[in-house]
XYZ file of C-alpha atoms in Angstrom:
777
model
C 122.037 -104.360 182.391
C 122.153 -105.640 185.492
C 124.047 -104.293 188.507
C 126.223 -107.466 188.506
C 127.355 -107.287 184.940
C 128.128 -103.636 185.575
C 130.176 -104.742 188.521
C 132.270 -107.572 186.647
C 132.944 -104.614 183.556
C 133.973 -101.505 186.272
C 135.671 -103.114 188.665
C 137.144 -106.525 187.999
C 139.591 -105.525 185.376
C 142.480 -105.106 187.559
C 143.267 -108.650 188.788
C 143.236 -109.821 192.586
C 144.379 -106.169 193.896
C 140.717 -105.035 193.658
C 140.543 -100.850 194.904
C 136.767 -101.726 195.964
C 137.104 -101.246 200.020
C 133.310 -102.021 200.412
C 130.252 -102.891 198.493
C 126.654 -102.188 200.285
C 123.879 -103.862 198.565
C 120.531 -102.520 198.935
C 117.739 -104.703 198.220
C 114.393 -103.579 195.559
C 111.684 -102.929 197.597
C 107.685 -103.052 195.876
C 105.647 -100.439 195.823
C 101.932 -99.208 197.665
C 99.331 -97.723 195.748
C 96.174 -96.430 196.696
C 93.066 -95.655 194.611
C 92.705 -91.927 193.226
C 91.654 -89.044 195.965
C 87.992 -88.327 195.378
C 89.207 -84.665 195.346
C 91.654 -85.200 192.401
C 90.179 -83.561 189.172
C 89.182 -86.541 186.521
C 90.859 -84.372 183.942
C 93.951 -84.745 185.334
C 93.586 -88.419 186.876
C 92.530 -89.620 183.151
C 95.717 -87.457 181.744
C 98.077 -89.795 184.325
C 96.020 -92.775 183.183
C 96.659 -91.958 179.349
C 100.812 -91.393 180.740
C 100.391 -94.832 182.491
C 100.037 -93.905 185.775
C 97.381 -96.080 186.963
C 97.242 -94.959 190.478
C 99.274 -93.166 192.994
C 101.634 -94.486 195.231
C 100.724 -93.704 199.171
C 102.774 -91.028 199.769
C 101.726 -89.181 196.992
C 98.273 -89.494 197.733
C 99.360 -88.402 201.488
C 101.122 -85.547 200.586
C 98.588 -84.149 197.881
C 95.782 -84.707 200.392
C 97.211 -82.459 202.897
C 98.016 -80.028 200.527
C 94.703 -79.983 199.075
C 93.294 -79.568 202.721
C 95.331 -76.503 202.519
C 98.275 -77.895 205.268
C 101.806 -76.685 204.507
C 103.635 -80.072 203.720
C 107.075 -81.236 202.941
C 107.369 -84.676 201.052
C 111.026 -86.202 201.884
C 111.533 -89.462 200.326
C 114.171 -90.984 198.015
C 115.090 -89.629 194.496
C 112.771 -91.409 191.864
C 109.981 -92.107 194.279
C 107.791 -89.515 192.634
C 107.441 -86.340 194.479
C 106.947 -84.375 191.201
C 103.068 -86.395 191.037
C 102.688 -85.484 194.994
C 102.748 -81.511 194.168
C 101.299 -82.056 190.826
C 97.961 -83.624 191.954
C 96.389 -80.927 194.022
C 98.009 -78.007 191.973
C 96.331 -79.246 188.657
C 93.640 -80.203 190.501
C 92.973 -76.496 191.692
C 93.879 -74.966 188.354
C 91.381 -77.615 186.252
C 88.164 -77.094 189.036
C 88.978 -72.991 189.555
C 89.749 -71.482 185.992
C 91.369 -68.469 187.791
C 93.482 -70.052 190.277
C 97.474 -69.649 189.889
C 100.426 -71.293 191.289
C 104.180 -70.729 191.159
C 106.763 -73.533 190.992
C 110.456 -72.175 192.431
C 113.492 -74.627 191.802
C 116.954 -74.172 192.629
C 118.245 -74.722 188.678
C 116.680 -73.678 185.771
C 117.387 -77.913 183.952
C 114.811 -78.308 186.748
C 112.195 -76.002 186.054
C 112.536 -76.978 182.095
C 112.119 -80.797 182.803
C 108.855 -79.950 185.146
C 107.659 -77.742 182.307
C 108.261 -80.959 180.377
C 106.483 -82.825 182.663
C 103.050 -80.540 183.003
C 102.922 -79.739 179.201
C 102.757 -83.333 178.561
C 99.685 -83.615 180.451
C 97.878 -81.482 177.562
C 95.467 -79.922 180.658
C 93.065 -77.374 178.895
C 93.536 -73.411 180.550
C 96.863 -74.387 182.374
C 99.205 -73.047 180.122
C 102.573 -73.260 182.019
C 105.301 -71.579 181.094
C 109.145 -71.050 182.626
C 110.193 -67.749 183.957
C 113.861 -67.591 184.029
C 116.663 -65.935 182.710
C 117.029 -67.367 179.590
C 113.351 -66.400 178.920
C 112.972 -64.092 176.270
C 111.898 -59.816 177.232
C 108.822 -60.241 174.523
C 107.710 -64.128 176.312
C 107.726 -62.201 179.739
C 104.707 -60.189 179.467
C 102.638 -62.844 178.022
C 104.015 -65.309 180.661
C 102.637 -62.801 183.065
C 99.500 -61.468 181.363
C 98.680 -65.265 180.662
C 100.377 -68.453 182.194
C 98.601 -69.851 185.236
C 101.145 -72.158 186.224
C 104.643 -69.832 186.421
C 107.788 -72.450 186.860
C 110.383 -70.293 188.152
C 113.464 -69.744 190.403
C 114.328 -67.775 193.687
C 116.569 -65.460 191.719
C 113.689 -64.610 189.689
C 111.194 -64.488 192.418
C 113.863 -61.641 193.775
C 114.773 -60.105 191.129
C 112.166 -59.993 188.392
C 108.305 -60.726 190.266
C 108.529 -58.753 193.663
C 110.382 -55.523 192.979
C 107.511 -55.657 190.110
C 104.946 -57.085 192.339
C 102.129 -54.515 191.594
C 102.299 -56.082 187.630
C 101.917 -59.072 189.118
C 98.710 -58.327 191.423
C 96.285 -60.161 189.437
C 98.485 -63.279 189.850
C 99.179 -62.857 193.637
C 95.774 -62.328 194.869
C 93.999 -65.711 192.833
C 97.898 -67.677 194.099
C 96.740 -70.537 195.755
C 100.148 -72.863 195.339
C 103.613 -72.174 195.800
C 105.608 -75.156 195.500
C 109.535 -75.612 196.564
C 111.326 -78.017 194.994
C 114.912 -79.736 195.992
C 114.137 -77.646 199.482
C 117.278 -79.364 201.084
C 119.263 -77.737 198.414
C 118.462 -74.383 200.260
C 121.015 -74.530 202.577
C 123.728 -71.969 204.297
C 123.508 -68.468 203.491
C 121.943 -69.557 199.933
C 119.162 -70.882 202.131
C 119.075 -67.888 204.968
C 118.144 -65.519 201.466
C 115.556 -67.812 199.707
C 113.746 -67.555 203.375
C 113.421 -63.987 203.137
C 112.806 -64.286 199.455
C 109.783 -66.748 200.621
C 108.461 -64.185 202.932
C 108.984 -61.140 201.072
C 106.785 -63.460 198.617
C 104.216 -64.175 201.365
C 103.970 -60.539 202.385
C 103.515 -59.530 198.487
C 100.788 -61.933 197.939
C 99.122 -61.423 201.321
C 98.958 -57.411 200.123
C 96.624 -58.477 197.032
C 94.891 -60.888 199.472
C 96.359 -63.918 198.216
C 97.171 -66.782 200.854
C 99.092 -69.644 199.108
C 99.314 -73.231 200.690
C 102.969 -74.084 200.202
C 104.199 -77.297 199.110
C 108.008 -78.904 199.276
C 109.566 -81.705 197.756
C 113.074 -82.976 199.556
C 115.442 -85.542 199.647
C 115.316 -87.747 202.309
C 116.834 -85.320 205.208
C 117.048 -84.913 208.936
C 113.849 -83.581 210.208
C 112.682 -82.477 206.979
C 109.575 -80.611 208.910
C 111.527 -77.988 210.979
C 114.073 -77.052 208.042
C 111.267 -76.682 205.454
C 109.506 -74.632 208.390
C 112.538 -72.571 208.724
C 112.198 -71.928 204.993
C 108.927 -70.492 204.951
C 108.618 -69.175 207.965
C 105.106 -71.708 208.699
C 104.385 -74.955 210.517
C 104.884 -77.727 208.139
C 103.675 -81.423 208.039
C 106.301 -83.874 206.928
C 105.663 -86.916 204.983
C 108.497 -89.175 204.540
C 106.868 -93.150 204.358
C 108.338 -93.768 200.685
C 105.888 -96.088 199.268
C 107.199 -96.308 195.915
C 108.695 -99.438 194.361
C 112.679 -99.303 194.061
C 114.877 -101.422 191.822
C 118.082 -103.121 193.718
C 120.893 -100.789 193.973
C 124.645 -101.835 194.655
C 126.879 -98.911 196.019
C 130.236 -99.784 195.901
C 133.144 -97.675 197.804
C 136.508 -97.185 195.507
C 139.747 -96.147 196.826
C 142.103 -95.304 193.567
C 145.431 -97.464 194.053
C 149.185 -96.445 195.442
C 151.443 -95.493 192.454
C 154.995 -94.430 192.492
C 155.909 -90.980 191.779
C 156.625 -89.893 188.167
C 160.434 -90.472 187.128
C 162.646 -88.078 187.770
C 160.472 -86.808 190.407
C 160.886 -86.263 194.269
C 160.251 -89.367 196.193
C 158.058 -87.636 198.288
C 154.887 -86.597 196.638
C 154.490 -82.623 195.736
C 151.658 -80.489 197.555
C 149.262 -80.904 194.382
C 145.186 -80.590 193.479
C 142.761 -83.443 192.841
C 142.346 -81.471 189.305
C 146.321 -81.974 188.965
C 146.230 -84.832 187.338
C 149.802 -84.522 185.755
C 151.614 -84.191 189.200
C 153.369 -86.870 191.570
C 151.219 -88.276 193.618
C 150.397 -90.998 196.707
C 147.022 -92.412 194.863
C 146.093 -92.402 191.251
C 143.982 -89.453 190.843
C 140.383 -89.347 191.312
C 139.416 -88.083 187.884
C 141.843 -90.265 186.186
C 139.760 -93.385 187.822
C 136.566 -92.095 187.105
C 137.378 -91.362 183.399
C 138.727 -94.884 183.104
C 135.540 -96.079 184.483
C 133.628 -93.939 182.686
C 135.402 -95.287 179.428
C 134.825 -98.783 180.332
C 131.081 -98.181 180.921
C 130.700 -96.616 177.022
C 132.455 -99.409 175.994
C 129.917 -101.899 177.195
C 127.238 -99.677 176.213
C 126.926 -98.735 179.877
C 124.792 -95.418 179.696
C 126.394 -93.522 182.488
C 126.391 -90.043 184.562
C 129.664 -89.278 186.063
C 129.409 -86.310 188.741
C 132.488 -84.563 189.549
C 132.715 -81.901 191.825
C 134.190 -79.118 189.926
C 133.748 -77.581 186.483
C 137.570 -78.339 185.182
C 137.132 -81.566 186.766
C 134.213 -82.516 184.822
C 135.906 -81.146 181.453
C 138.777 -83.263 182.061
C 137.017 -86.311 183.368
C 134.898 -86.060 179.572
C 138.333 -85.282 177.727
C 140.466 -88.052 179.356
C 137.116 -90.782 178.405
C 136.869 -88.793 174.643
C 140.021 -89.412 173.950
C 140.563 -93.092 175.310
C 137.387 -94.210 173.419
C 138.436 -92.585 170.236
C 141.562 -94.603 170.490
C 139.845 -97.632 170.839
C 137.032 -96.875 168.345
C 136.917 -93.708 166.295
C 133.840 -91.635 166.665
C 132.827 -93.377 169.902
C 134.143 -90.310 171.645
C 131.452 -88.401 170.101
C 129.184 -90.457 172.724
C 130.643 -88.546 175.698
C 129.834 -84.959 176.869
C 130.758 -82.390 179.399
C 127.889 -80.970 181.491
C 127.875 -78.132 183.752
C 126.987 -74.492 185.125
C 128.058 -72.223 183.025
C 127.274 -73.355 179.504
C 125.105 -71.361 177.360
C 121.423 -71.778 177.483
C 121.159 -73.890 174.016
C 124.568 -76.037 174.760
C 123.048 -77.323 177.955
C 119.815 -77.991 176.259
C 121.229 -80.248 173.524
C 123.156 -82.159 176.159
C 120.012 -82.862 178.139
C 118.356 -83.883 174.849
C 120.926 -86.095 173.616
C 121.370 -87.879 177.225
C 117.552 -88.514 177.079
C 117.391 -89.743 173.698
C 120.678 -92.290 173.929
C 122.945 -90.359 171.467
C 125.297 -89.791 174.456
C 126.256 -93.080 176.529
C 127.983 -90.705 179.290
C 128.116 -87.474 180.263
C 130.276 -86.212 182.724
C 128.940 -83.438 184.942
C 128.542 -81.167 188.030
C 125.933 -81.212 190.928
C 124.229 -79.027 188.310
C 122.442 -82.338 187.394
C 122.179 -83.917 190.956
C 118.624 -82.754 191.295
C 115.305 -84.112 189.486
C 115.956 -83.696 185.865
C 114.159 -86.959 184.885
C 117.158 -88.993 183.349
C 115.344 -92.505 182.509
C 117.531 -95.017 181.501
C 120.772 -94.621 183.234
C 122.338 -97.849 184.448
C 125.071 -96.508 186.556
C 126.340 -93.092 188.691
C 129.901 -92.664 189.198
C 130.781 -89.822 191.921
C 134.100 -88.883 191.493
C 134.882 -87.530 195.260
C 132.097 -87.144 198.330
C 129.591 -84.590 197.712
C 129.711 -82.992 201.054
C 126.800 -84.599 202.367
C 125.093 -87.472 203.034
C 121.699 -85.849 201.455
C 123.704 -85.277 198.095
C 125.691 -88.277 198.244
C 122.126 -90.690 197.803
C 120.638 -87.922 195.900
C 123.399 -88.343 192.889
C 123.264 -92.163 193.213
C 119.290 -92.392 192.707
C 120.025 -91.065 189.027
C 120.839 -94.448 187.999
C 117.877 -97.226 187.685
C 115.162 -94.185 188.064
C 112.737 -96.309 185.991
C 112.957 -99.222 189.005
C 115.497 -101.578 187.026
C 118.708 -102.325 189.073
C 121.321 -99.573 189.723
C 125.011 -99.683 190.282
C 126.802 -96.508 191.799
C 130.420 -96.329 193.200
C 131.907 -93.545 194.970
C 135.860 -93.074 193.995
C 137.270 -91.313 196.554
C 139.848 -88.113 196.147
C 143.148 -87.896 198.123
C 141.408 -85.798 201.031
C 141.184 -86.507 204.518
C 137.499 -86.958 204.418
C 137.581 -89.357 201.304
C 139.986 -91.628 202.521
C 138.034 -91.655 206.191
C 134.894 -92.711 204.232
C 135.728 -95.523 202.688
C 137.595 -97.367 205.247
C 134.133 -96.271 207.734
C 131.221 -97.428 205.609
C 129.115 -96.894 208.813
C 130.140 -93.487 208.147
C 127.794 -93.173 205.270
C 124.994 -96.284 205.183
C 124.814 -96.772 208.956
C 123.315 -92.778 210.058
C 120.835 -90.538 209.011
C 121.060 -88.084 206.397
C 121.894 -84.808 208.005
C 119.496 -81.911 208.698
C 119.698 -78.594 206.819
C 121.683 -75.680 208.294
C 120.342 -72.546 207.489
C 120.140 -69.361 209.425
C 117.874 -66.910 208.189
C 119.006 -64.625 211.471
C 122.282 -64.155 209.707
C 122.583 -60.199 210.411
C 124.293 -60.089 206.794
C 121.388 -61.756 204.886
C 118.724 -60.266 206.998
C 119.818 -56.589 206.490
C 119.847 -56.296 202.805
C 116.806 -58.544 202.539
C 114.841 -56.042 205.012
C 116.152 -53.577 202.399
C 114.844 -55.113 199.768
C 111.444 -55.480 201.326
C 111.814 -51.604 201.998
C 112.236 -51.165 198.327
C 108.971 -53.275 197.706
C 106.436 -51.845 200.760
C 106.955 -50.067 203.576
C 107.593 -52.314 206.255
C 105.169 -52.512 209.000
C 105.449 -53.366 213.096
C 103.690 -57.065 211.755
C 106.052 -57.442 208.934
C 109.126 -57.432 211.681
C 107.088 -60.942 213.000
C 107.428 -61.934 209.454
C 111.352 -61.644 208.946
C 111.988 -63.302 212.493
C 111.039 -60.813 215.428
C 113.951 -59.196 217.575
C 116.752 -59.703 215.139
C 114.713 -58.058 212.826
C 113.909 -55.388 214.962
C 117.580 -55.084 215.684
C 118.777 -54.841 212.068
C 115.743 -52.137 211.388
C 117.099 -50.210 213.943
C 121.018 -50.703 212.373
C 119.471 -49.574 208.757
C 117.621 -46.455 210.290
C 120.989 -45.444 212.156
C 122.781 -45.872 209.002
C 120.295 -43.851 206.932
C 119.468 -46.960 204.893
C 115.364 -46.833 206.250
C 113.172 -43.720 207.430
C 110.870 -44.042 209.332
C 107.476 -42.518 209.126
C 104.059 -43.428 210.927
C 103.257 -46.119 208.256
C 106.418 -48.311 208.697
C 110.091 -47.651 207.406
C 111.134 -46.609 203.645
C 113.868 -47.588 201.541
C 115.631 -43.728 201.196
C 117.372 -44.424 197.723
C 116.220 -44.585 194.554
C 117.623 -47.243 192.952
C 117.044 -51.027 194.373
C 119.379 -52.485 196.735
C 122.289 -55.007 195.243
C 121.645 -58.712 196.995
C 122.968 -61.362 195.740
C 121.459 -64.581 196.825
C 123.851 -66.505 196.240
C 126.803 -65.050 197.652
C 128.727 -64.584 194.410
C 130.059 -61.579 194.921
C 128.406 -59.376 192.125
C 127.727 -60.417 188.578
C 129.341 -63.756 186.998
C 132.581 -63.587 184.833
C 132.291 -63.566 181.097
C 134.979 -65.710 179.388
C 135.583 -64.130 175.660
C 137.679 -65.662 172.929
C 139.435 -62.105 172.091
C 139.890 -63.327 168.556
C 136.321 -63.861 167.700
C 134.186 -62.304 170.725
C 132.309 -65.397 171.160
C 131.259 -66.224 174.501
C 132.641 -69.692 175.989
C 130.593 -69.213 179.865
C 130.822 -67.705 183.347
C 132.845 -68.295 186.129
C 131.465 -67.036 189.424
C 133.345 -63.828 190.827
C 134.354 -66.128 193.758
C 136.427 -68.109 192.021
C 137.873 -65.688 189.113
C 140.812 -64.453 190.973
C 141.694 -68.383 191.264
C 140.630 -69.657 187.362
C 140.734 -66.579 185.565
C 143.738 -64.642 186.508
C 146.144 -63.135 183.833
C 147.755 -66.027 182.584
C 145.657 -68.796 183.420
C 144.901 -72.303 182.205
C 141.103 -72.285 181.117
C 139.420 -75.356 180.283
C 136.239 -75.556 178.188
C 134.580 -78.314 176.500
C 137.845 -80.296 176.504
C 139.470 -77.456 174.817
C 142.139 -75.446 176.670
C 142.643 -71.439 177.063
C 144.867 -69.501 177.968
C 143.999 -65.862 179.747
C 145.269 -63.075 178.845
C 143.312 -60.122 180.848
C 140.979 -60.162 184.202
C 138.958 -56.951 183.746
C 137.222 -57.023 187.485
C 135.308 -53.976 186.533
C 133.886 -55.033 183.364
C 133.136 -58.586 184.639
C 135.050 -60.045 181.816
C 138.290 -62.648 181.105
C 139.830 -62.366 177.428
C 141.549 -65.511 176.608
C 142.961 -67.202 173.551
C 142.981 -71.322 172.844
C 146.676 -72.770 173.810
C 147.665 -76.248 174.320
C 150.677 -74.972 176.925
C 152.597 -77.872 178.575
C 151.879 -76.535 181.769
C 149.159 -76.225 184.560
C 148.536 -73.152 186.396
C 147.862 -72.820 190.370
C 147.074 -69.351 192.198
C 148.819 -68.785 195.772
C 147.035 -66.577 198.109
C 147.883 -65.260 201.527
C 145.110 -65.193 204.052
C 145.164 -62.921 207.278
C 142.538 -63.113 210.092
C 141.906 -61.080 213.670
C 139.427 -62.114 216.204
C 136.621 -59.661 216.450
C 134.446 -60.995 219.873
C 133.906 -64.659 221.004
C 130.811 -65.956 221.798
C 131.311 -68.889 223.609
C 134.225 -70.591 224.492
C 135.331 -73.629 227.112
C 138.310 -73.544 229.282
C 139.859 -76.859 229.479
C 143.183 -75.908 230.950
C 145.927 -75.477 228.582
C 143.464 -75.771 225.752
C 140.803 -73.270 224.610
C 138.029 -74.033 222.460
C 136.226 -70.621 221.056
C 133.497 -70.061 218.878
C 133.073 -66.016 217.665
C 133.285 -63.557 215.076
C 136.568 -63.020 212.852
C 137.866 -60.580 210.074
C 139.568 -62.459 207.420
C 141.614 -61.013 204.534
C 142.858 -63.094 201.665
C 144.380 -62.177 198.416
C 145.568 -64.151 195.589
C 149.405 -63.004 194.897
C 150.876 -64.914 192.520
C 150.635 -68.662 190.602
C 153.004 -71.335 189.708
C 153.304 -72.991 186.457
C 154.016 -76.843 186.572
C 155.101 -78.848 184.223
C 152.307 -81.501 182.706
C 153.587 -85.391 183.218
C 156.436 -84.575 185.795
C 155.077 -81.720 187.705
C 158.531 -79.909 187.711
C 157.579 -75.759 188.472
C 158.515 -73.820 186.020
C 158.377 -70.357 187.773
C 156.001 -68.213 189.986
C 154.623 -65.474 188.786
C 153.338 -62.451 190.553
C 149.455 -61.316 190.282
C 148.319 -58.335 191.283
C 144.767 -58.462 192.083
C 142.903 -56.863 194.684
C 142.378 -57.858 198.716
C 139.145 -59.427 199.730
C 137.903 -58.925 203.124
C 135.351 -61.221 204.994
C 133.475 -60.791 208.479
C 132.493 -64.655 209.565
C 131.919 -66.632 212.179
C 134.892 -69.111 213.410
C 135.799 -71.969 215.547
C 139.028 -72.205 216.998
C 141.199 -74.501 219.449
C 144.381 -72.794 221.175
C 147.428 -75.203 223.124
C 149.509 -73.381 225.369
C 153.398 -74.401 224.010
C 154.020 -76.310 227.339
C 150.614 -78.755 226.954
C 152.414 -79.173 222.615
C 156.231 -79.828 224.229
C 154.200 -82.361 226.527
C 152.878 -83.818 224.090
C 155.955 -84.350 222.258
C 155.960 -81.664 219.315
C 159.506 -79.384 219.626
C 158.815 -76.139 219.344
C 160.189 -76.047 215.415
C 157.650 -78.104 215.099
C 154.257 -76.319 216.183
C 153.996 -74.384 212.642
C 153.691 -77.425 210.895
C 151.834 -79.721 213.298
C 148.956 -77.136 213.669
C 148.885 -76.272 209.916
C 148.561 -80.212 209.410
C 146.090 -80.452 211.904
C 144.168 -77.288 210.378
C 144.107 -79.042 206.912
C 142.791 -81.863 208.077
C 140.285 -80.753 210.361
C 138.731 -78.783 207.630
C 139.043 -82.132 205.540
C 136.436 -83.819 208.260
C 134.241 -80.735 209.215
C 131.468 -82.080 206.240
C 131.360 -85.104 208.159
C 129.184 -83.169 211.251
C 127.987 -80.037 208.910
C 125.943 -79.904 205.703
C 128.509 -77.953 203.799
C 132.142 -79.137 202.000
C 135.699 -77.824 202.306
C 135.444 -75.276 199.655
C 132.580 -73.576 202.622
C 135.342 -73.072 204.799
C 138.855 -71.838 205.043
C 140.885 -71.824 208.164
C 144.582 -70.373 209.281
C 147.006 -71.717 211.660
C 149.830 -70.170 213.562
C 152.144 -71.160 216.434
C 151.603 -67.647 218.213
C 148.364 -65.802 217.107
C 148.610 -61.907 217.883
C 144.933 -62.260 219.261
C 145.156 -65.690 221.007
C 148.910 -65.087 222.203
C 149.178 -68.484 222.088
C 149.470 -71.493 219.153
C 146.163 -71.631 217.068
C 143.921 -72.973 214.509
C 140.963 -71.597 213.178
C 137.981 -72.777 210.464
C 135.988 -69.884 209.696
C 132.959 -70.182 207.316
C 133.883 -68.859 203.770
C 130.381 -66.906 203.705
C 129.841 -63.155 205.285
C 127.894 -63.623 208.594
C 128.486 -67.266 208.533
C 126.549 -69.932 207.253
C 126.250 -72.071 210.392
C 128.813 -74.440 210.097
C 131.397 -73.042 212.469
C 128.520 -73.237 215.244
C 127.973 -77.140 214.132
C 131.960 -77.929 214.303
C 131.886 -76.106 218.086
C 128.879 -77.924 219.288
C 130.158 -81.289 217.921
C 134.284 -80.385 218.344
C 134.756 -83.392 220.603
C 133.847 -86.092 217.448
C 134.839 -83.842 215.162
C 138.509 -83.507 215.992
C 138.586 -87.454 216.967
C 137.386 -88.478 213.486
C 140.027 -85.933 212.264
C 142.848 -87.512 214.280
C 141.782 -90.947 213.132
C 141.966 -90.047 209.712
C 145.628 -88.865 209.919
C 146.443 -91.619 212.338
C 145.111 -94.301 209.795
C 146.916 -93.167 206.685
C 149.525 -94.991 205.341
C 151.790 -92.532 204.794
C 154.739 -91.150 206.563
C 154.871 -87.567 206.216
C 151.797 -86.276 204.947
C 149.806 -86.609 201.581
C 146.442 -85.538 199.896
C 144.537 -88.551 201.862
C 145.455 -86.785 205.097
C 147.156 -83.506 205.664
C 147.682 -82.068 202.524
C 145.017 -79.530 200.708
C 144.206 -78.504 197.170
C 143.541 -75.059 198.202
C 146.581 -74.195 200.663
C 147.673 -71.029 199.788
C 151.140 -71.556 201.152
C 151.849 -74.902 198.820
C 150.900 -77.143 201.898
C 154.652 -75.938 203.483
C 155.468 -76.895 206.096
C 153.438 -79.684 207.180
C 154.429 -82.552 210.370
C 151.886 -85.243 210.007
C 153.157 -86.684 213.665
C 153.176 -83.135 215.085
C 149.617 -82.998 213.982
C 148.239 -86.091 216.050
C 150.335 -84.999 218.825
C 147.915 -81.566 218.797
C 145.063 -83.372 218.403
C 146.026 -85.756 221.382
C 146.583 -82.927 223.854
C 143.458 -81.439 222.379
C 141.027 -84.302 223.020
C 142.539 -84.898 225.955
C 142.000 -81.222 227.574
C 138.870 -81.482 226.587
C 137.886 -84.958 227.656
C 138.917 -83.893 231.268
C 136.877 -80.581 231.146
C 133.707 -82.681 230.296
């Protein structure tokens, strides 16, 4: 299958009015191979040759040699560049030449560890005994793995919850630990990345306790300054290898903007506020989910093996369901060759889907980013990306899933009704002419550092030397606070954990145990949902989609972490509504630009899901709004905000009655465009706007990190405010709608139903802010 054939089958079916806004051609590249290094174990080299790997690429040998010499190294090259061999070469050579040595492989996802296990076991090397050690590993197997496996493949959560708390039982493994491999290290960003950075420091401390001094080998997608990011992650100097010497097939990358369409008959001429998940509502542009489902359908009919990345779990289910239905209408039974894949599925379901895709039984798969990482999906022809994934690193990572065997590949980015997506499909240089982002993580975040120090103290007393390991002065301040609160107690030998149980620390910031979704009549576990999403997705009365089957939630029990559901096919969809309040705690930095102020500081945010709407499928008609009784959630975090004096707004042409709508529209668009500047997406951040905030006493727009203590996104927004707000203003002004739409100022997560919004006023607000900041600078 060639990319030109893919283009003709997937694109040119709408006549002359093509939705393609840009086509970027990435030419093929030949590879540069080198001889096997002299230090590579002969058994490993023979095993590679048996697998038709006759020699390594230059970057694999360079990274492997550095690791063999004991240098911490990060291999940051493109998708399908063979990074796995770069760390397998030194690790497996060491295990073959030193029968006592051990190695630990850490991946962010279970599927990736399972894929690597298949690869390592496939070499058939004696004495290595590789094994996965994760939440799916049976209890009876864990003891055998701990005592016998020399190459354990796991994830940060298991290191945190299972290995480090019982490090005494792992003493032999840790003493002999020669290498730690951290795969897909670019995914460790924000709060999760900051937690993992301390897990790695705790692992280093535990290994050193027993005499272990492992070398770290990290693998990353191409990213800005990978050596610095890797060094912040592990707390040690790291050398980067970035010259990609692997061959690559040509890639045709298209940007696709769904076409405009009229509102549904009988609906208002002005599109109602909507989420991109809500295909049934009136809209300005055809839903990206519908477009993706149609393209996936066309691809499967043409025999093109295609992977569609969809941003949300529900969206992946919707795309797969639509494609299956359309395929069965065309050729009965063909719909069976399409499936959905997402986190929350049971282990058996995930493995079966992976097997079916690898074997060719499945031709099409709609997946969340659970398959973005390096699971080896050979033979894929095309990738559909439903909505910008938040970073250019993720965009290229997803696009690289096609053509992994070196053949021609097709990638299509389908824009959602979203300010950032609309901006990008009309400004391709922002995607193809810029380097990928640097990874943002902050190990000094006190909301991460404090709990992690408690974990460390529960594993063994924290010494003065340990404080340097955990960050120096910030760690000293955190330990002092923990001692004052009674969590730690100072003794001559160090600081001790004072409680009997272990600290309850969630690395992924999901706020506790996942919510189990259970079919009430049978007791069958359908899947899980993270606690952060449960209030909006699993409230009583919510419509929940699983494997194409619709369920309605009967009861959400937060205390027992379970949602009981029953199957139903309602003619309505559900949409949660929430209220948010915010107060300023302190100001870290500010810019005084006369009538405009730009601030960075800490804020307290309270949020509560208070009701949900039922909307008629097809027309989008609001049937009713039903109240909910869910607890308030509180968050102390970091925010960036700007204020504009009322006279300045009036001078810019915004009348006082329009202040709320203008500020609200500017807030939505600013949130939508921030991922252009920082490694986040709009679901990582929140916002609030008001015509007169109690703390600022002025019209104000706040944008805040959606994680306790912040994740570095607000700081990035503050540092790039002029560029960020200029792009925001341009995105609004260039949108062809008159009063505002999802492509510019409407938000899919607005708790106020996108009301009020004043598009022209938002442009005027941003003009006033940018003019004042320009004069100030």
